[in-house]
Short mmCIF file of C-alpha atoms and ligand atoms in Angstrom, two decimals:
data_model
loop_
_atom_site.label_atom_id
_atom_site.label_comp_id
_atom_site.label_asym_id
_atom_site.label_seq_id
_atom_site.Cartn_x
_atom_site.Cartn_y
_atom_site.Cartn_z
CA MET A 1 3.41 -19.46 -51.41
CA THR A 2 2.88 -17.24 -48.13
CA GLN A 3 5.92 -15.72 -46.02
CA LEU A 4 5.36 -18.07 -44.16
CA GLU A 5 4.79 -21.65 -46.12
CA PHE A 6 8.54 -20.13 -47.23
CA ALA A 7 9.58 -19.88 -43.60
CA LYS A 8 7.22 -23.30 -43.34
CA LYS A 9 10.04 -24.31 -45.94
CA ASN A 10 12.27 -22.46 -45.00
CA ILE A 11 13.67 -20.08 -47.64
CA ILE A 12 14.74 -16.76 -46.21
CA THR A 13 13.46 -14.31 -48.90
CA PRO A 14 14.47 -11.31 -49.68
CA LEU A 15 12.04 -9.28 -47.51
CA MET A 16 12.87 -11.42 -44.16
CA ARG A 17 17.58 -10.54 -44.99
CA LYS A 18 15.84 -6.26 -45.10
CA LEU A 19 13.71 -6.75 -41.96
CA ALA A 20 16.47 -8.59 -39.86
CA ALA A 21 18.74 -5.71 -39.93
CA ILE A 22 15.91 -2.89 -39.36
CA GLU A 23 15.99 -5.17 -36.37
CA GLY A 24 19.58 -6.25 -35.91
CA ILE A 25 18.98 -9.73 -35.98
CA THR A 26 20.30 -12.49 -38.13
CA PRO A 27 17.75 -13.59 -41.10
CA LEU A 28 17.88 -17.02 -40.22
CA LYS A 29 16.34 -15.93 -36.94
CA LEU A 30 13.74 -13.89 -38.43
CA MET A 31 13.07 -17.16 -40.36
CA GLN A 32 12.65 -19.15 -37.77
CA LEU A 33 10.50 -17.06 -35.45
CA MET A 34 8.58 -16.92 -38.58
CA ARG A 35 7.98 -19.56 -39.04
CA ALA A 36 7.55 -20.54 -35.23
CA GLY A 37 4.01 -18.27 -35.69
CA LYS A 38 5.65 -15.19 -33.39
CA VAL A 39 5.96 -13.48 -35.26
CA VAL A 40 4.00 -11.50 -38.76
CA VAL A 41 4.81 -9.73 -41.51
CA PRO A 42 1.45 -7.28 -42.63
CA LEU A 43 1.88 -7.18 -46.18
CA ASN A 44 -0.78 -7.81 -49.19
CA ILE A 45 1.39 -9.78 -52.15
CA ASN A 46 -1.35 -6.10 -53.72
CA HIS A 47 0.54 -3.74 -51.37
CA LYS A 48 3.53 -1.85 -52.80
CA ILE A 49 5.03 -0.30 -49.19
CA LYS A 50 8.49 1.88 -48.58
CA LYS A 51 8.24 0.54 -44.57
CA PRO A 52 7.06 -3.32 -44.51
CA CYS A 53 7.93 -4.30 -40.75
CA ALA A 54 7.79 -6.91 -38.69
CA VAL A 55 5.77 -7.87 -35.63
CA GLY A 56 6.03 -9.91 -33.40
CA SER A 57 9.15 -11.28 -30.42
CA GLY A 58 12.36 -10.87 -29.60
CA LEU A 59 11.97 -7.59 -32.56
CA SER A 60 10.98 -3.69 -31.22
CA THR A 61 8.11 -2.28 -30.78
CA LYS A 62 5.80 -1.42 -33.37
CA ILE A 63 2.59 0.85 -32.73
CA ASN A 64 -0.58 1.06 -34.67
CA ALA A 65 -2.70 4.89 -35.72
CA ASN A 66 -6.18 4.16 -36.57
CA ILE A 67 -8.20 7.24 -38.97
CA GLY A 68 -10.75 6.24 -41.07
CA THR A 69 -14.30 8.41 -41.26
CA SER A 70 -16.74 8.87 -38.87
CA THR A 71 -20.04 8.82 -39.92
CA ASP A 72 -20.68 12.86 -38.66
CA GLU A 73 -16.61 13.17 -40.69
CA SER A 74 -15.72 11.99 -43.32
CA ARG A 75 -14.12 13.76 -46.12
CA ILE A 76 -10.82 11.78 -47.08
CA SER A 77 -8.41 15.19 -47.24
CA ASP A 78 -8.96 14.77 -43.79
CA GLU A 79 -7.61 11.41 -43.16
CA ILE A 80 -4.90 11.57 -45.44
CA GLU A 81 -4.47 14.36 -43.95
CA LYS A 82 -4.03 12.23 -40.71
CA LEU A 83 -2.42 9.60 -42.60
CA LYS A 84 1.13 11.51 -43.14
CA ILE A 85 1.33 12.75 -39.57
CA ALA A 86 1.37 9.99 -37.93
CA ILE A 87 3.55 7.92 -40.31
CA LYS A 88 6.36 11.61 -40.47
CA HIS A 89 5.76 11.03 -36.45
CA GLY A 90 7.12 7.51 -36.71
CA ALA A 91 4.03 5.33 -36.76
CA ASP A 92 4.18 1.39 -38.19
CA ALA A 93 1.30 0.73 -39.49
CA LEU A 94 -2.37 2.17 -40.08
CA MET A 95 -6.22 1.24 -39.55
CA ASP A 96 -8.61 2.97 -41.74
CA LEU A 97 -11.85 2.21 -39.63
CA SER A 98 -13.93 4.22 -41.80
CA VAL A 99 -17.62 3.69 -42.19
CA GLY A 100 -19.10 7.14 -43.30
CA GLY A 101 -19.00 8.67 -46.63
CA ASP A 102 -17.11 6.27 -49.28
CA LEU A 103 -15.83 3.70 -48.19
CA LEU A 104 -13.83 2.26 -51.29
CA LYS A 105 -12.81 5.57 -52.25
CA VAL A 106 -10.87 6.62 -48.49
CA ARG A 107 -9.54 2.74 -48.74
CA LYS A 108 -8.52 3.04 -52.11
CA GLU A 109 -6.26 7.20 -50.92
CA VAL A 110 -4.83 5.52 -47.78
CA LEU A 111 -3.54 2.25 -49.55
CA LYS A 112 -2.45 4.42 -52.45
CA TYR A 113 -0.58 7.48 -50.14
CA SER A 114 0.12 5.12 -47.24
CA THR A 115 4.29 3.73 -46.53
CA LEU A 116 3.37 1.62 -44.18
CA PRO A 117 0.72 -1.80 -43.49
CA VAL A 118 -2.71 -0.74 -43.47
CA GLY A 119 -5.38 -2.65 -42.19
CA THR A 120 -8.63 -2.39 -41.58
CA VAL A 121 -11.51 -4.26 -39.49
CA PRO A 122 -14.29 -6.18 -42.42
CA VAL A 123 -17.21 -5.73 -40.42
CA TYR A 124 -16.99 -1.82 -39.87
CA GLU A 125 -18.26 -2.45 -44.29
CA VAL A 126 -19.98 -5.04 -44.15
CA ALA A 127 -22.38 -3.47 -41.50
CA VAL A 128 -22.34 0.14 -43.90
CA ARG A 129 -23.15 -1.85 -46.75
CA ALA A 130 -26.22 -3.59 -45.42
CA SER A 131 -27.43 -0.52 -43.57
CA GLN A 132 -27.67 1.24 -47.42
CA LYS A 133 -28.62 -1.39 -49.12
CA ASN A 134 -31.98 -3.29 -46.68
CA LYS A 135 -31.98 0.02 -44.05
CA ASN A 136 -30.48 -2.05 -41.44
CA PHE A 137 -26.99 -3.10 -41.00
CA LEU A 138 -27.98 -6.13 -39.53
CA LYS A 139 -29.21 -7.74 -42.58
CA PHE A 140 -26.42 -9.18 -43.81
CA SER A 141 -24.82 -13.12 -44.28
CA ALA A 142 -22.83 -15.05 -44.52
CA GLN A 143 -21.99 -14.38 -48.15
CA ASP A 144 -21.81 -10.83 -47.81
CA VAL A 145 -18.99 -10.79 -45.01
CA LEU A 146 -16.36 -12.86 -47.94
CA ASP A 147 -17.37 -10.68 -50.53
CA VAL A 148 -16.27 -7.71 -48.69
CA LEU A 149 -12.66 -9.37 -47.37
CA GLU A 150 -12.17 -11.01 -50.84
CA GLY A 151 -13.47 -7.55 -52.68
CA GLN A 152 -10.85 -5.69 -49.56
CA ALA A 153 -8.17 -7.92 -49.91
CA LYS A 154 -7.23 -7.98 -53.26
CA GLN A 155 -7.56 -4.17 -52.62
CA GLY A 156 -4.69 -4.24 -51.72
CA VAL A 157 -5.34 -5.22 -47.54
CA ASP A 158 -2.60 -6.10 -45.30
CA PHE A 159 -4.15 -6.53 -42.69
CA PHE A 160 -7.50 -8.11 -41.46
CA THR A 161 -8.53 -7.35 -38.09
CA ILE A 162 -12.09 -10.33 -37.66
CA HIS A 163 -13.90 -10.74 -34.51
CA CYS A 164 -13.93 -14.24 -34.55
CA GLY A 165 -13.88 -14.92 -30.67
CA VAL A 166 -17.23 -13.58 -29.84
CA THR A 167 -18.56 -16.83 -29.84
CA LYS A 168 -22.64 -18.81 -28.66
CA LYS A 169 -20.16 -19.68 -26.21
CA SER A 170 -18.47 -17.01 -25.11
CA LEU A 171 -21.25 -14.66 -25.23
CA GLY A 172 -23.45 -16.33 -22.78
CA ILE A 173 -19.90 -16.42 -20.46
CA LEU A 174 -20.70 -12.37 -20.84
CA GLU A 175 -24.16 -13.16 -20.07
CA LYS A 176 -23.92 -15.08 -17.44
CA GLN A 177 -20.82 -12.40 -15.38
CA LYS A 178 -22.06 -9.16 -14.50
CA ARG A 179 -20.18 -6.85 -16.22
CA LEU A 180 -19.97 -3.44 -15.95
CA MET A 181 -19.34 -2.10 -18.86
CA GLY A 182 -20.92 -4.73 -22.40
CA VAL A 183 -19.22 -4.37 -24.95
CA VAL A 184 -17.69 -1.49 -25.45
CA SER A 185 -15.12 -3.29 -29.20
CA ARG A 186 -17.87 -1.66 -32.33
CA GLY A 187 -17.33 -4.99 -33.97
CA GLY A 188 -17.63 -6.99 -31.34
CA ALA A 189 -20.42 -5.53 -30.08
CA ILE A 190 -21.49 -5.61 -34.20
CA ILE A 191 -21.17 -9.02 -34.37
CA ALA A 192 -23.12 -9.91 -31.24
CA SER A 193 -25.66 -7.57 -32.24
CA TRP A 194 -26.26 -9.82 -35.65
CA MET A 195 -26.28 -12.82 -33.20
CA LYS A 196 -29.18 -11.96 -31.01
CA PHE A 197 -31.14 -10.68 -33.95
CA HIS A 198 -30.15 -13.67 -36.03
CA LYS A 199 -30.01 -16.49 -33.28
CA ARG A 200 -27.38 -18.17 -35.16
CA GLU A 201 -23.54 -17.97 -35.06
CA ASN A 202 -21.03 -15.73 -36.08
CA PRO A 203 -19.92 -15.90 -39.23
CA PHE A 204 -16.84 -15.23 -38.64
CA TYR A 205 -16.38 -18.60 -37.00
CA SER A 206 -18.59 -20.16 -38.83
CA HIS A 207 -17.21 -19.05 -41.59
CA PHE A 208 -13.34 -19.26 -40.58
CA ASP A 209 -11.67 -21.59 -43.01
CA ARG A 210 -13.25 -19.36 -46.02
CA ILE A 211 -11.50 -15.99 -44.57
CA LEU A 212 -9.24 -18.38 -44.55
CA ASP A 213 -9.13 -19.39 -47.69
CA ILE A 214 -9.28 -15.77 -49.00
CA ALA A 215 -6.40 -14.69 -46.55
CA HIS A 216 -3.24 -17.12 -48.22
CA ARG A 217 -4.27 -16.06 -51.22
CA TYR A 218 -3.79 -12.47 -51.05
CA ASP A 219 -1.82 -13.00 -47.88
CA VAL A 220 -3.58 -11.17 -45.09
CA THR A 221 -2.34 -11.73 -41.82
CA LEU A 222 -5.23 -11.52 -39.41
CA SER A 223 -5.46 -10.29 -36.48
CA LEU A 224 -8.14 -11.82 -34.61
CA GLY A 225 -10.16 -9.28 -32.55
CA ASP A 226 -11.13 -8.75 -28.81
CA GLY A 227 -14.41 -7.87 -29.30
CA LEU A 228 -15.06 -8.38 -25.64
CA ARG A 229 -11.85 -7.16 -24.62
CA PRO A 230 -12.83 -4.55 -21.37
CA GLY A 231 -14.07 -0.87 -20.75
CA SER A 232 -13.17 -0.66 -17.41
CA ILE A 233 -10.99 -2.08 -15.25
CA LEU A 234 -13.54 -2.87 -13.73
CA ASP A 235 -13.93 -5.83 -16.38
CA ALA A 236 -10.76 -6.56 -16.97
CA THR A 237 -9.50 -9.98 -16.90
CA ASP A 238 -13.01 -11.53 -16.75
CA LYS A 239 -13.76 -14.37 -17.92
CA ALA A 240 -15.55 -13.77 -21.56
CA GLN A 241 -12.29 -11.97 -21.55
CA ILE A 242 -10.79 -15.12 -21.04
CA ALA A 243 -12.90 -17.30 -22.54
CA GLU A 244 -12.86 -15.31 -25.25
CA LEU A 245 -9.66 -15.91 -25.66
CA LYS A 246 -8.74 -19.30 -26.02
CA ILE A 247 -10.87 -19.43 -28.88
CA LEU A 248 -8.46 -16.80 -30.96
CA GLY A 249 -5.86 -19.12 -29.90
CA VAL A 250 -7.35 -22.21 -31.70
CA LEU A 251 -8.21 -20.21 -34.81
CA ALA A 252 -5.23 -18.73 -34.42
CA LYS A 253 -3.33 -22.45 -34.81
CA ARG A 254 -5.50 -23.11 -37.41
CA ALA A 255 -4.76 -20.24 -39.36
CA ARG A 256 -1.18 -20.94 -39.50
CA ALA A 257 -1.36 -24.68 -39.83
CA ARG A 258 -3.63 -23.43 -43.56
CA GLY A 259 -0.53 -21.10 -43.54
CA VAL A 260 -2.28 -17.89 -43.12
CA GLN A 261 -0.07 -15.07 -40.39
CA VAL A 262 -1.16 -14.44 -37.08
CA MET A 263 -1.91 -11.88 -34.16
CA ILE A 264 -4.15 -11.94 -31.31
CA GLU A 265 -5.68 -8.23 -31.02
CA GLY A 266 -5.87 -7.80 -26.73
CA PRO A 267 -6.90 -5.33 -24.24
CA GLY A 268 -8.17 -2.38 -23.68
CA HIS A 269 -8.78 -1.50 -20.24
CA ILE A 270 -6.41 -3.12 -17.69
CA PRO A 271 -5.34 -2.47 -14.15
CA ILE A 272 -1.59 -1.84 -13.90
CA ASN A 273 -1.18 -5.07 -11.62
CA GLN A 274 -3.20 -7.23 -14.49
CA ILE A 275 -1.04 -5.91 -17.57
CA GLU A 276 2.02 -9.06 -16.99
CA LYS A 277 -0.51 -11.57 -16.88
CA ASN A 278 -2.75 -10.77 -19.52
CA ILE A 279 0.56 -10.12 -21.67
CA ALA A 280 1.27 -13.71 -19.74
CA LEU A 281 -2.31 -15.63 -21.14
CA GLU A 282 -1.53 -14.42 -24.05
CA LYS A 283 1.49 -16.04 -24.65
CA LYS A 284 0.33 -18.97 -23.18
CA TYR A 285 -3.59 -19.65 -24.71
CA CYS A 286 -2.74 -17.97 -28.06
CA SER A 287 0.70 -20.30 -28.88
CA GLY A 288 3.33 -17.63 -28.59
CA ALA A 289 1.82 -15.60 -31.23
CA PRO A 290 2.34 -11.27 -31.27
CA PHE A 291 0.18 -9.54 -29.53
CA TYR A 292 -1.55 -6.47 -30.44
CA VAL A 293 -3.26 -4.17 -27.80
CA LEU A 294 -5.09 -1.76 -27.89
CA GLY A 295 -3.68 0.58 -25.34
CA PRO A 296 -4.02 -0.43 -22.99
CA LEU A 297 -5.39 2.42 -20.52
CA VAL A 298 -4.91 1.73 -17.57
CA THR A 299 -7.09 4.31 -15.28
CA ASP A 300 -10.33 5.25 -16.25
CA VAL A 301 -10.62 8.55 -14.87
CA ALA A 302 -8.57 10.17 -17.34
CA PRO A 303 -10.64 11.95 -20.52
CA GLY A 304 -8.99 13.89 -22.43
CA TYR A 305 -5.83 12.88 -21.25
CA ASP A 306 -7.21 8.96 -22.10
CA HIS A 307 -2.93 9.11 -24.65
CA ILE A 308 -1.86 8.88 -21.47
CA THR A 309 -3.21 6.90 -19.52
CA SER A 310 -2.34 4.60 -23.17
CA ALA A 311 0.62 5.07 -22.55
CA ILE A 312 1.52 3.84 -18.90
CA GLY A 313 -0.30 0.95 -19.66
CA GLY A 314 1.63 0.03 -23.74
CA ALA A 315 5.18 0.96 -21.73
CA MET A 316 4.44 -1.71 -19.41
CA ALA A 317 2.71 -3.99 -21.35
CA ALA A 318 5.80 -3.57 -23.64
CA GLY A 319 8.09 -4.70 -21.02
CA TYR A 320 6.02 -7.57 -20.10
CA GLY A 321 6.54 -8.65 -24.24
CA ALA A 322 3.41 -7.50 -25.84
CA ASP A 323 4.46 -6.42 -29.74
CA PHE A 324 2.81 -4.27 -31.32
CA LEU A 325 1.16 -1.06 -29.34
CA CYS A 326 -2.74 0.06 -30.92
CA TYR A 327 -1.86 3.87 -30.46
CA VAL A 328 -4.88 6.09 -28.44
CA THR A 329 -5.50 9.34 -28.75
CA PRO A 330 -6.98 12.24 -25.98
CA ALA A 331 -9.86 12.14 -27.97
CA GLU A 332 -10.30 9.02 -27.42
CA HIS A 333 -13.96 8.31 -25.42
CA LEU A 334 -14.99 11.85 -26.14
CA ARG A 335 -15.14 12.22 -30.63
CA HIS A 336 -13.34 11.15 -33.80
CA PRO A 337 -10.09 12.62 -34.04
CA THR A 338 -8.19 15.75 -35.27
CA VAL A 339 -4.70 15.91 -36.51
CA ASN A 340 -3.06 16.41 -33.67
CA ASP A 341 -4.73 14.45 -32.25
CA VAL A 342 -3.42 12.18 -34.22
CA ARG A 343 -0.06 13.70 -34.23
CA GLU A 344 -0.90 13.25 -29.77
CA GLY A 345 -1.93 9.81 -29.70
CA VAL A 346 1.45 8.88 -32.70
CA ILE A 347 4.13 10.57 -30.52
CA ALA A 348 2.56 9.22 -26.95
CA SER A 349 2.34 5.82 -28.10
CA ARG A 350 5.91 5.90 -29.28
CA ILE A 351 7.39 6.81 -26.07
CA ALA A 352 5.57 4.22 -24.69
CA ALA A 353 6.77 1.28 -27.28
CA HIS A 354 10.38 3.03 -26.56
CA ALA A 355 9.42 2.80 -22.61
CA GLY A 356 9.35 -1.29 -22.97
CA ASP A 357 12.32 -1.65 -25.60
CA LEU A 358 14.11 -0.52 -23.04
CA VAL A 359 12.66 -3.63 -20.94
CA LYS A 360 12.59 -6.27 -23.20
CA ARG A 361 15.44 -4.53 -25.60
CA LYS A 362 17.71 -3.30 -23.94
CA LYS A 363 21.30 -3.13 -25.44
CA ILE A 364 19.21 -2.69 -29.07
CA ALA A 365 17.42 -0.02 -27.59
CA ILE A 366 19.68 1.70 -24.99
CA ASP A 367 21.66 3.45 -27.49
CA TRP A 368 19.32 6.63 -28.08
CA ASP A 369 19.16 7.36 -24.96
CA ARG A 370 22.49 6.84 -24.32
CA ARG A 371 23.33 9.94 -27.35
CA ILE A 372 20.49 12.19 -26.02
CA SER A 373 22.23 11.91 -22.47
CA LEU A 374 25.60 12.26 -23.75
CA ALA A 375 24.02 15.71 -25.65
CA ARG A 376 21.83 17.09 -22.52
CA LYS A 377 25.35 16.08 -19.58
CA ALA A 378 26.86 18.65 -22.84
CA ARG A 379 24.24 20.76 -23.17
CA ASN A 380 24.52 20.72 -26.32
CA TRP A 381 21.08 22.17 -27.96
CA LYS A 382 20.79 21.59 -30.98
CA LYS A 383 21.80 17.50 -31.10
CA GLN A 384 19.79 17.22 -27.83
CA ILE A 385 16.74 18.45 -29.99
CA GLN A 386 17.57 15.62 -33.21
CA LEU A 387 17.53 13.18 -31.01
CA SER A 388 13.92 13.84 -29.30
CA ILE A 389 10.95 11.69 -30.46
CA ASP A 390 9.62 14.97 -31.63
CA PRO A 391 12.07 17.25 -31.97
CA GLU A 392 9.81 20.32 -33.07
CA LYS A 393 8.43 20.39 -30.02
CA ALA A 394 11.62 20.56 -28.50
CA ARG A 395 13.24 23.68 -30.31
CA GLN A 396 9.61 26.14 -29.88
CA TYR A 397 10.53 25.32 -26.04
CA ARG A 398 14.16 25.87 -25.95
CA ALA A 399 13.53 28.03 -28.65
CA SER A 400 10.99 29.93 -25.60
CA SER A 401 13.32 29.42 -22.68
CA LYS A 402 15.64 32.48 -22.84
CA PRO A 403 18.07 32.87 -20.29
CA LYS A 404 20.96 34.89 -19.57
CA LEU A 405 23.36 32.08 -19.72
CA SER A 406 22.74 31.27 -22.99
CA SER A 407 24.80 27.25 -21.89
CA VAL A 408 21.48 26.63 -19.58
CA CYS A 409 17.62 26.62 -19.51
CA THR A 410 14.76 28.68 -17.80
CA MET A 411 14.43 26.30 -14.77
CA CYS A 412 17.28 26.53 -13.21
CA GLY A 413 18.88 29.71 -14.51
CA LYS A 414 22.54 30.11 -12.94
CA TYR A 415 21.37 27.03 -10.61
CA CYS A 416 21.56 24.99 -13.48
CA SER A 417 22.76 21.37 -12.01
CA ILE A 418 25.02 20.00 -15.20
CA LYS A 419 27.03 23.24 -15.81
CA LEU A 420 27.44 23.11 -11.30
CA MET A 421 29.06 19.13 -11.28
CA GLU A 422 30.92 20.62 -15.44
CA ASP A 423 32.65 23.45 -13.65
CA CYS A 424 33.80 21.76 -10.04
CA LEU A 425 34.24 18.01 -11.80
CA PRO A 426 36.18 18.55 -14.62
CA ALA A 427 35.39 16.41 -17.11
CA GLY A 428 37.31 12.92 -17.30
CA ARG A 429 36.26 12.90 -12.68
CA GLN A 430 33.07 12.76 -13.56
CA GLY A 431 32.78 8.61 -13.72
CA THR A 432 31.47 8.93 -17.59
CA ARG A 433 30.09 6.18 -19.23
CA VAL A 434 29.28 5.95 -22.90
S1 LIG B 501 19.34 24.63 -16.28
FE1 LIG B 501 18.44 22.78 -14.58
S2 LIG B 501 16.60 22.49 -16.81
FE2 LIG B 501 18.34 23.33 -17.63
S3 LIG B 501 19.82 22.58 -18.23
FE3 LIG B 501 20.59 23.35 -16.77
S4 LIG B 501 19.43 21.26 -15.57
FE4 LIG B 501 18.26 20.75 -16.61
#
């Protein structure tokens, strides 16, 4: 039985108990949320991991870090180093997006070293195989797609991004409208090209029931990808994006009916004033399925700083109810990320997730802020650093600050406002709130 089927039978599993304790909710509540399709636990029956997680409504916002080889950079050791840094800095899940080198071997290593759920975009392997075998990455069949899905599921992949909403209908809508950036999703572009090349419907859509059989067999969670997501804020929330979202909503219902856990992927590039609407539309069209957003990036003008543009969007999205943030590194749009890019991306995304949790799970999330504020007020540097989201960086900065008074920092020196107030309003007269 899949975890969704356990929940449908009102059975609380040991894993549900464990995850409920982490989230600070009752096992019964978690089981009910899973039964309603509002929470998923991406965990393949063939993948044993130390840190599984639950994703969805009422829970803390989770973050994903993408790693994987490119066609230009394919050293497995580099990707394993990225995996380790992402785990160290608090990622909740990893996606292996490899398209270069020995894909099977990379995935085997990623699954071995990851203590977290691992996701993939199987159409990448389908295209790479077709390119190697037939000298054309579009020369693959629906059966090739199913074979890759079966192989990856057997290997232990916990969640699949499948771009099943890129259909003749949604592509037709895209073609009719004037979009600035067209299709920017790599998987979406492969599928759209395949459909044009073969003049056929998307195999991930036409063979969805067969895909459900595979996902059901291994309890793989399906992450229905937004192949038509906007790649420029000028394209945000356009007709093609919404048409695809509606298709994903229908497919999500079919997945749940089959006992397969499902989440929905979302944009992309969205201006700040459209974020709330995007979350509400996903929850409406997809019956509350967990929403996994890629960023979102709130402006297009900051290559080199897109971990920041996406953290702004991610924080807002999480505050409005997005459940899972896909990190963006500073290298986005420019190059294959380095280990340090991964580190910066993970930390930025964690900040965004926590900022969002301060809105949607204030009672639980705010305790961290309370504790660090108290340490800051006491100018307890050791504790403040320990509680920081990135203690290493905080420690380096403090070490490089050499104030004349050791109890302050070089920012304000002898005019340290916290110290001044401590001297003029002794403890007990400052209205301390704890
Ligand atoms: S010196 Fe200024 S920045 Fe530094 S701890 Fe005091 S108030 Fe804060």
